[in-house]
Amino acid sequence: MLRGLSIKNFALIEQLQVSFDAGLVTITGETGAGKSLLLGALGLLLGKRADLSSVKDNSQKCIIEGVFRIDKYNLISFFEEEELDYEDETIIRREILPSGKSRAFINDTPVTLQSLASLGVKLIDIHSQHQTLEVTTNDFQFEVLDALAGADREIKSYKRGLQLLKEKEKEVNLLIVNQETFTKEYEYNSFLFNELEEAKLKPGELEEIEERYERLNNIEEIQERLSSSISIVSSEEVGISDQLNTIKGNLSKIASYSGGLKEISDRIQSLYIELDDIQLSLVNELEKLEADPQQLEETGQRLQLLHHLQVKHNVSGIEELMVLKEELQEKVSKTESLSEDIEKLQNEITTIKVQLDELASTIHEKRNKALPILVEELESILKGLGMPNATFKASLELQESYFSNGKEVLEFLFSANKGGSFGLLKKVASGGELSRIMLAIKTILSRYANLPTIIFDEIDTGVSGEIAHKMADLMFSMSENLQVFSITHLPQIAAKGQSHYKVYKEDLNNTTITQLKLLNKEERIKEIAEMIGGKDISDSALTHAKALIQ
């Protein structure tokens, strides 16, 4: 329950701090006094987005803080999941900075708006005037029915399963589209892959093949020039080898005469050894050469193939062709395995649907049991609210389709008069009737849902007299199980509150501000008398006000 509310620098509220008790709390005030500001401030505490325009003084920080007693509402698991410190008396704070940025805190720990909103829905249900129309929507009707049906566990499991089903269906549809695309390209990709596979590509092969081809293609010239070179080196008397040998002999005889000659002699010796080695190498190279027209042809064909593949695939090397081959192999393999993947996913989808069908059947059974109870309780409460002939006709029908909360269509029809025709709420119920139906629903929900606080913002619109008394009695009855706030213009409801607050405006230092005050008994009598007869309070209005309070 909401134990305290502190508001600073918000709209027309300069500074406000107020405490609340359990039971029925009524709030009154003239139109425009600022009752909506309280709801706006609470909305920020419950996770609504902040707006700098709602800050009174843009140079100062706006702070809204609520103190909630939560020890009876099984919220420890929420705090554990959100990694927050749990306190029986939890403090929620919202700040709007002059920059326009906002911050949120739960027990002094910074949190996201999503976390704040997740906790907020577990703490307060704010029913504003425009939300009365929610009662006409199918989603809201299911929400009420499910509160009575007690199928929370099954519905949560169903929703998780439905989400998984949608993901799997999206996945299989994407595979089917890909399969159609890949199948069209499959034969071409297979041909390209096989062509590269048959080429038996090796890294660095192109340079090796080009070298071999050049050698085989020019073998006669190579043989001729090698033979000529060997002849120059080894020819008797005029060959380089013989001449170098003569020089070597000459220098060896005079090397002992000086260090310089000795050095030159050694160098000549080294040249002679190196030349001898070169001669052997030339001979070896010549002996290895052998004309081989067949190998030349094969090498030429291989070189032509490699060049052709490079041009065909617009690449500059064997390595790029090998990368392309791997990519093509992956495409071909993927296409070949798509059918198996699709079949596997379709089997998974079938299994999920079986599980969803079982859950939907259980949910349907529980809802079917709860539906007549809901109708009976609604009609009973509405009789006490001046609608003795209000009748509902409700039915649930299982469908083949999977909806967000089950496989059923709920038909919820209403007739306000005896013998009247049934129709959809939004078409046949008046504004005053919708207000009473909503109050009746909230009354039923209060018995089944473990909600700490509910706030009614002028739910009494369109009613008066004895009906107002009945609505007040209902709210009072609800307040035995939870904290109930009622923002009202009806004296009958205001008088029923166990605590009564007044919202009003006053001018201070040439500034209009909104205040909230807890009324004592005398102030309550005067406030209710004004609600009955206006500013000029008559004795009869005072008497009536006292009677209402008593």
Tab-separated table of N, CA and C in Angstrom, residues 399-474:
chain	number	residue	atom	x	y	z
A	399	GLN	N	-10.905	-22.106	-31.189
A	399	GLN	CA	-10.641	-21.893	-32.612
A	399	GLN	C	-9.399	-22.690	-33.028
A	400	GLU	N	-9.163	-22.720	-34.307
A	400	GLU	CA	-7.948	-23.362	-34.816
A	400	GLU	C	-6.736	-22.443	-34.671
A	401	SER	N	-6.986	-21.152	-34.721
A	401	SER	CA	-5.891	-20.175	-34.675
A	401	SER	C	-5.312	-20.050	-33.272
A	402	TYR	N	-4.051	-19.605	-33.239
A	402	TYR	CA	-3.385	-19.346	-31.963
A	402	TYR	C	-3.394	-17.836	-31.708
A	403	PHE	N	-4.117	-17.427	-30.668
A	403	PHE	CA	-4.170	-16.015	-30.304
A	403	PHE	C	-3.150	-15.739	-29.196
A	404	SER	N	-3.015	-14.463	-28.826
A	404	SER	CA	-1.962	-14.071	-27.879
A	404	SER	C	-2.127	-14.706	-26.508
A	405	ASN	N	-3.370	-15.059	-26.131
A	405	ASN	CA	-3.593	-15.615	-24.790
A	405	ASN	C	-4.380	-16.923	-24.795
A	406	GLY	N	-4.388	-17.593	-25.913
A	406	GLY	CA	-5.107	-18.860	-25.999
A	406	GLY	C	-5.658	-19.083	-27.398
A	407	LYS	N	-6.607	-20.038	-27.506
A	407	LYS	CA	-7.185	-20.360	-28.819
A	407	LYS	C	-8.688	-20.121	-28.827
A	408	GLU	N	-9.119	-19.146	-27.990
A	408	GLU	CA	-10.555	-18.951	-27.852
A	408	GLU	C	-10.999	-17.577	-28.321
A	409	VAL	N	-12.252	-17.506	-28.691
A	409	VAL	CA	-12.932	-16.240	-28.939
A	409	VAL	C	-13.959	-16.063	-27.823
A	410	LEU	N	-13.872	-14.938	-27.125
A	410	LEU	CA	-14.800	-14.646	-26.028
A	410	LEU	C	-15.868	-13.687	-26.536
A	411	GLU	N	-17.107	-14.098	-26.423
A	411	GLU	CA	-18.222	-13.212	-26.772
A	411	GLU	C	-18.866	-12.761	-25.467
A	412	PHE	N	-18.856	-11.446	-25.236
A	412	PHE	CA	-19.322	-10.887	-23.968
A	412	PHE	C	-20.383	-9.840	-24.302
A	413	LEU	N	-21.638	-10.275	-24.234
A	413	LEU	CA	-22.756	-9.412	-24.633
A	413	LEU	C	-23.519	-8.918	-23.406
A	414	PHE	N	-24.195	-7.783	-23.561
A	414	PHE	CA	-24.842	-7.127	-22.417
A	414	PHE	C	-26.222	-6.601	-22.806
A	415	SER	N	-27.122	-6.716	-21.831
A	415	SER	CA	-28.435	-6.092	-21.971
A	415	SER	C	-28.781	-5.445	-20.641
A	416	ALA	N	-29.182	-4.158	-20.684
A	416	ALA	CA	-29.478	-3.425	-19.438
A	416	ALA	C	-30.940	-3.550	-19.032
A	417	ASN	N	-31.802	-3.969	-19.953
A	417	ASN	CA	-33.248	-3.959	-19.687
A	417	ASN	C	-33.867	-5.324	-19.922
A	418	LYS	N	-34.972	-5.554	-19.193
A	418	LYS	CA	-35.695	-6.805	-19.347
A	418	LYS	C	-36.224	-6.928	-20.764
A	419	GLY	N	-35.979	-8.074	-21.349
A	419	GLY	CA	-36.473	-8.303	-22.703
A	419	GLY	C	-35.691	-7.571	-23.767
A	420	GLY	N	-34.652	-6.809	-23.354
A	420	GLY	CA	-33.859	-6.058	-24.325
A	420	GLY	C	-32.937	-6.986	-25.097
A	421	SER	N	-32.513	-6.514	-26.239
A	421	SER	CA	-31.616	-7.330	-27.051
A	421	SER	C	-30.187	-7.202	-26.531
A	422	PHE	N	-29.417	-8.262	-26.698
A	422	PHE	CA	-28.027	-8.272	-26.257
A	422	PHE	C	-27.139	-7.647	-27.342
A	423	GLY	N	-26.119	-6.962	-26.868
A	423	GLY	CA	-25.172	-6.354	-27.807
A	423	GLY	C	-23.826	-6.159	-27.143
A	424	LEU	N	-22.850	-5.737	-27.930
A	424	LEU	CA	-21.529	-5.459	-27.387
A	424	LEU	C	-21.592	-4.281	-26.432
A	425	LEU	N	-20.808	-4.343	-25.365
A	425	LEU	CA	-20.830	-3.290	-24.343
A	425	LEU	C	-20.662	-1.899	-24.941
A	426	LYS	N	-19.701	-1.749	-25.841
A	426	LYS	CA	-19.406	-0.414	-26.370
A	426	LYS	C	-20.556	0.145	-27.206
A	427	LYS	N	-21.473	-0.729	-27.617
A	427	LYS	CA	-22.588	-0.279	-28.449
A	427	LYS	C	-23.874	-0.057	-27.657
A	428	VAL	N	-24.073	-0.832	-26.569
A	428	VAL	CA	-25.383	-0.780	-25.897
A	428	VAL	C	-25.336	-0.190	-24.493
A	429	ALA	N	-24.124	-0.019	-23.896
A	429	ALA	CA	-24.046	0.499	-22.524
A	429	ALA	C	-23.755	1.990	-22.538
A	430	SER	N	-24.466	2.741	-21.677
A	430	SER	CA	-24.229	4.185	-21.561
A	430	SER	C	-22.977	4.432	-20.724
A	431	GLY	N	-22.570	5.710	-20.664
A	431	GLY	CA	-21.385	6.056	-19.881
A	431	GLY	C	-21.541	5.706	-18.416
A	432	GLY	N	-22.720	6.027	-17.844
A	432	GLY	CA	-22.979	5.718	-16.434
A	432	GLY	C	-23.004	4.222	-16.180
A	433	GLU	N	-23.563	3.467	-17.136
A	433	GLU	CA	-23.598	2.007	-16.994
A	433	GLU	C	-22.188	1.419	-17.077
A	434	LEU	N	-21.365	1.950	-17.986
A	434	LEU	CA	-19.999	1.465	-18.097
A	434	LEU	C	-19.208	1.725	-16.822
A	435	SER	N	-19.450	2.890	-16.193
A	435	SER	CA	-18.756	3.206	-14.938
A	435	SER	C	-19.113	2.188	-13.863
A	436	ARG	N	-20.382	1.869	-13.782
A	436	ARG	CA	-20.818	0.901	-12.765
A	436	ARG	C	-20.314	-0.510	-13.072
A	437	ILE	N	-20.313	-0.869	-14.367
A	437	ILE	CA	-19.792	-2.185	-14.747
A	437	ILE	C	-18.305	-2.281	-14.405
A	438	MET	N	-17.569	-1.195	-14.683
A	438	MET	CA	-16.142	-1.200	-14.365
A	438	MET	C	-15.926	-1.330	-12.864
A	439	LEU	N	-16.712	-0.600	-12.066
A	439	LEU	CA	-16.565	-0.696	-10.614
A	439	LEU	C	-16.888	-2.115	-10.138
A	440	ALA	N	-17.915	-2.706	-10.718
A	440	ALA	CA	-18.269	-4.084	-10.357
A	440	ALA	C	-17.115	-5.038	-10.682
A	441	ILE	N	-16.485	-4.836	-11.838
A	441	ILE	CA	-15.364	-5.693	-12.238
A	441	ILE	C	-14.182	-5.511	-11.301
A	442	LYS	N	-13.886	-4.243	-10.967
A	442	LYS	CA	-12.774	-3.976	-10.053
A	442	LYS	C	-13.058	-4.578	-8.670
A	443	THR	N	-14.323	-4.572	-8.283
A	443	THR	CA	-14.702	-5.174	-7.003
A	443	THR	C	-14.407	-6.672	-7.020
A	444	ILE	N	-14.769	-7.325	-8.125
A	444	ILE	CA	-14.507	-8.766	-8.254
A	444	ILE	C	-13.009	-9.034	-8.280
A	445	LEU	N	-12.282	-8.214	-9.051
A	445	LEU	CA	-10.833	-8.394	-9.142
A	445	LEU	C	-10.158	-8.255	-7.786
A	446	SER	N	-10.681	-7.342	-6.955
A	446	SER	CA	-10.066	-7.126	-5.642
A	446	SER	C	-10.132	-8.381	-4.772
A	447	ARG	N	-11.054	-9.264	-5.081
A	447	ARG	CA	-11.183	-10.504	-4.305
A	447	ARG	C	-10.201	-11.574	-4.780
A	448	TYR	N	-9.786	-11.468	-6.030
A	448	TYR	CA	-8.962	-12.524	-6.608
A	448	TYR	C	-7.519	-12.101	-6.865
A	449	ALA	N	-7.306	-10.805	-7.103
A	449	ALA	CA	-5.954	-10.322	-7.415
A	449	ALA	C	-5.330	-9.715	-6.168
A	450	ASN	N	-4.075	-10.040	-5.928
A	450	ASN	CA	-3.376	-9.566	-4.734
A	450	ASN	C	-2.741	-8.201	-5.009
A	451	LEU	N	-3.589	-7.175	-5.152
A	451	LEU	CA	-3.117	-5.842	-5.505
A	451	LEU	C	-3.165	-4.936	-4.281
A	452	PRO	N	-2.039	-4.282	-3.930
A	452	PRO	CA	-2.003	-3.464	-2.721
A	452	PRO	C	-2.913	-2.246	-2.760
A	453	THR	N	-2.930	-1.516	-3.924
A	453	THR	CA	-3.618	-0.224	-3.978
A	453	THR	C	-4.345	-0.070	-5.306
A	454	ILE	N	-5.558	0.500	-5.233
A	454	ILE	CA	-6.283	0.847	-6.450
A	454	ILE	C	-6.746	2.294	-6.322
A	455	ILE	N	-6.645	3.031	-7.430
A	455	ILE	CA	-7.051	4.442	-7.444
A	455	ILE	C	-8.138	4.620	-8.491
A	456	PHE	N	-9.299	5.129	-8.053
A	456	PHE	CA	-10.402	5.436	-8.964
A	456	PHE	C	-10.431	6.932	-9.207
A	457	ASP	N	-10.260	7.313	-10.471
A	457	ASP	CA	-10.343	8.730	-10.819
A	457	ASP	C	-11.711	9.005	-11.427
A	458	GLU	N	-12.633	9.465	-10.560
A	458	GLU	CA	-13.993	9.834	-10.983
A	458	GLU	C	-14.686	8.698	-11.731
A	459	ILE	N	-14.594	7.504	-11.159
A	459	ILE	CA	-15.319	6.368	-11.734
A	459	ILE	C	-16.824	6.547	-11.554
A	460	ASP	N	-17.198	7.509	-10.690
A	460	ASP	CA	-18.616	7.751	-10.400
A	460	ASP	C	-19.264	8.683	-11.420
A	461	THR	N	-18.582	9.009	-12.495
A	461	THR	CA	-19.144	9.902	-13.512
A	461	THR	C	-20.462	9.338	-14.042
A	462	GLY	N	-21.483	10.181	-14.077
A	462	GLY	CA	-22.760	9.771	-14.660
A	462	GLY	C	-23.721	9.125	-13.677
A	463	VAL	N	-23.382	9.099	-12.374
A	463	VAL	CA	-24.293	8.517	-11.388
A	463	VAL	C	-24.544	9.534	-10.274
A	464	SER	N	-25.594	9.305	-9.498
A	464	SER	CA	-25.917	10.212	-8.392
A	464	SER	C	-26.902	9.503	-7.463
A	465	GLY	N	-27.330	10.206	-6.430
A	465	GLY	CA	-28.363	9.705	-5.542
A	465	GLY	C	-28.014	8.402	-4.872
A	466	GLU	N	-28.991	7.491	-4.855
A	466	GLU	CA	-28.835	6.220	-4.164
A	466	GLU	C	-27.729	5.362	-4.790
A	467	ILE	N	-27.561	5.492	-6.109
A	467	ILE	CA	-26.519	4.713	-6.781
A	467	ILE	C	-25.145	5.131	-6.268
A	468	ALA	N	-24.992	6.421	-6.020
A	468	ALA	CA	-23.722	6.909	-5.483
A	468	ALA	C	-23.449	6.283	-4.123
A	469	HIS	N	-24.499	6.149	-3.297
A	469	HIS	CA	-24.356	5.483	-1.992
A	469	HIS	C	-23.878	4.044	-2.183
A	470	LYS	N	-24.489	3.366	-3.144
A	470	LYS	CA	-24.133	1.967	-3.387
A	470	LYS	C	-22.687	1.834	-3.851
A	471	MET	N	-22.269	2.771	-4.727
A	471	MET	CA	-20.889	2.738	-5.203
A	471	MET	C	-19.919	2.983	-4.051
A	472	ALA	N	-20.295	3.907	-3.167
A	472	ALA	CA	-19.463	4.194	-1.991
A	472	ALA	C	-19.346	2.952	-1.107
A	473	ASP	N	-20.477	2.265	-0.940
A	473	ASP	CA	-20.448	1.042	-0.125
A	473	ASP	C	-19.531	-0.011	-0.739
A	474	LEU	N	-19.571	-0.121	-2.074
A	474	LEU	CA	-18.702	-1.094	-2.755
A	474	LEU	C	-17.228	-0.759	-2.544
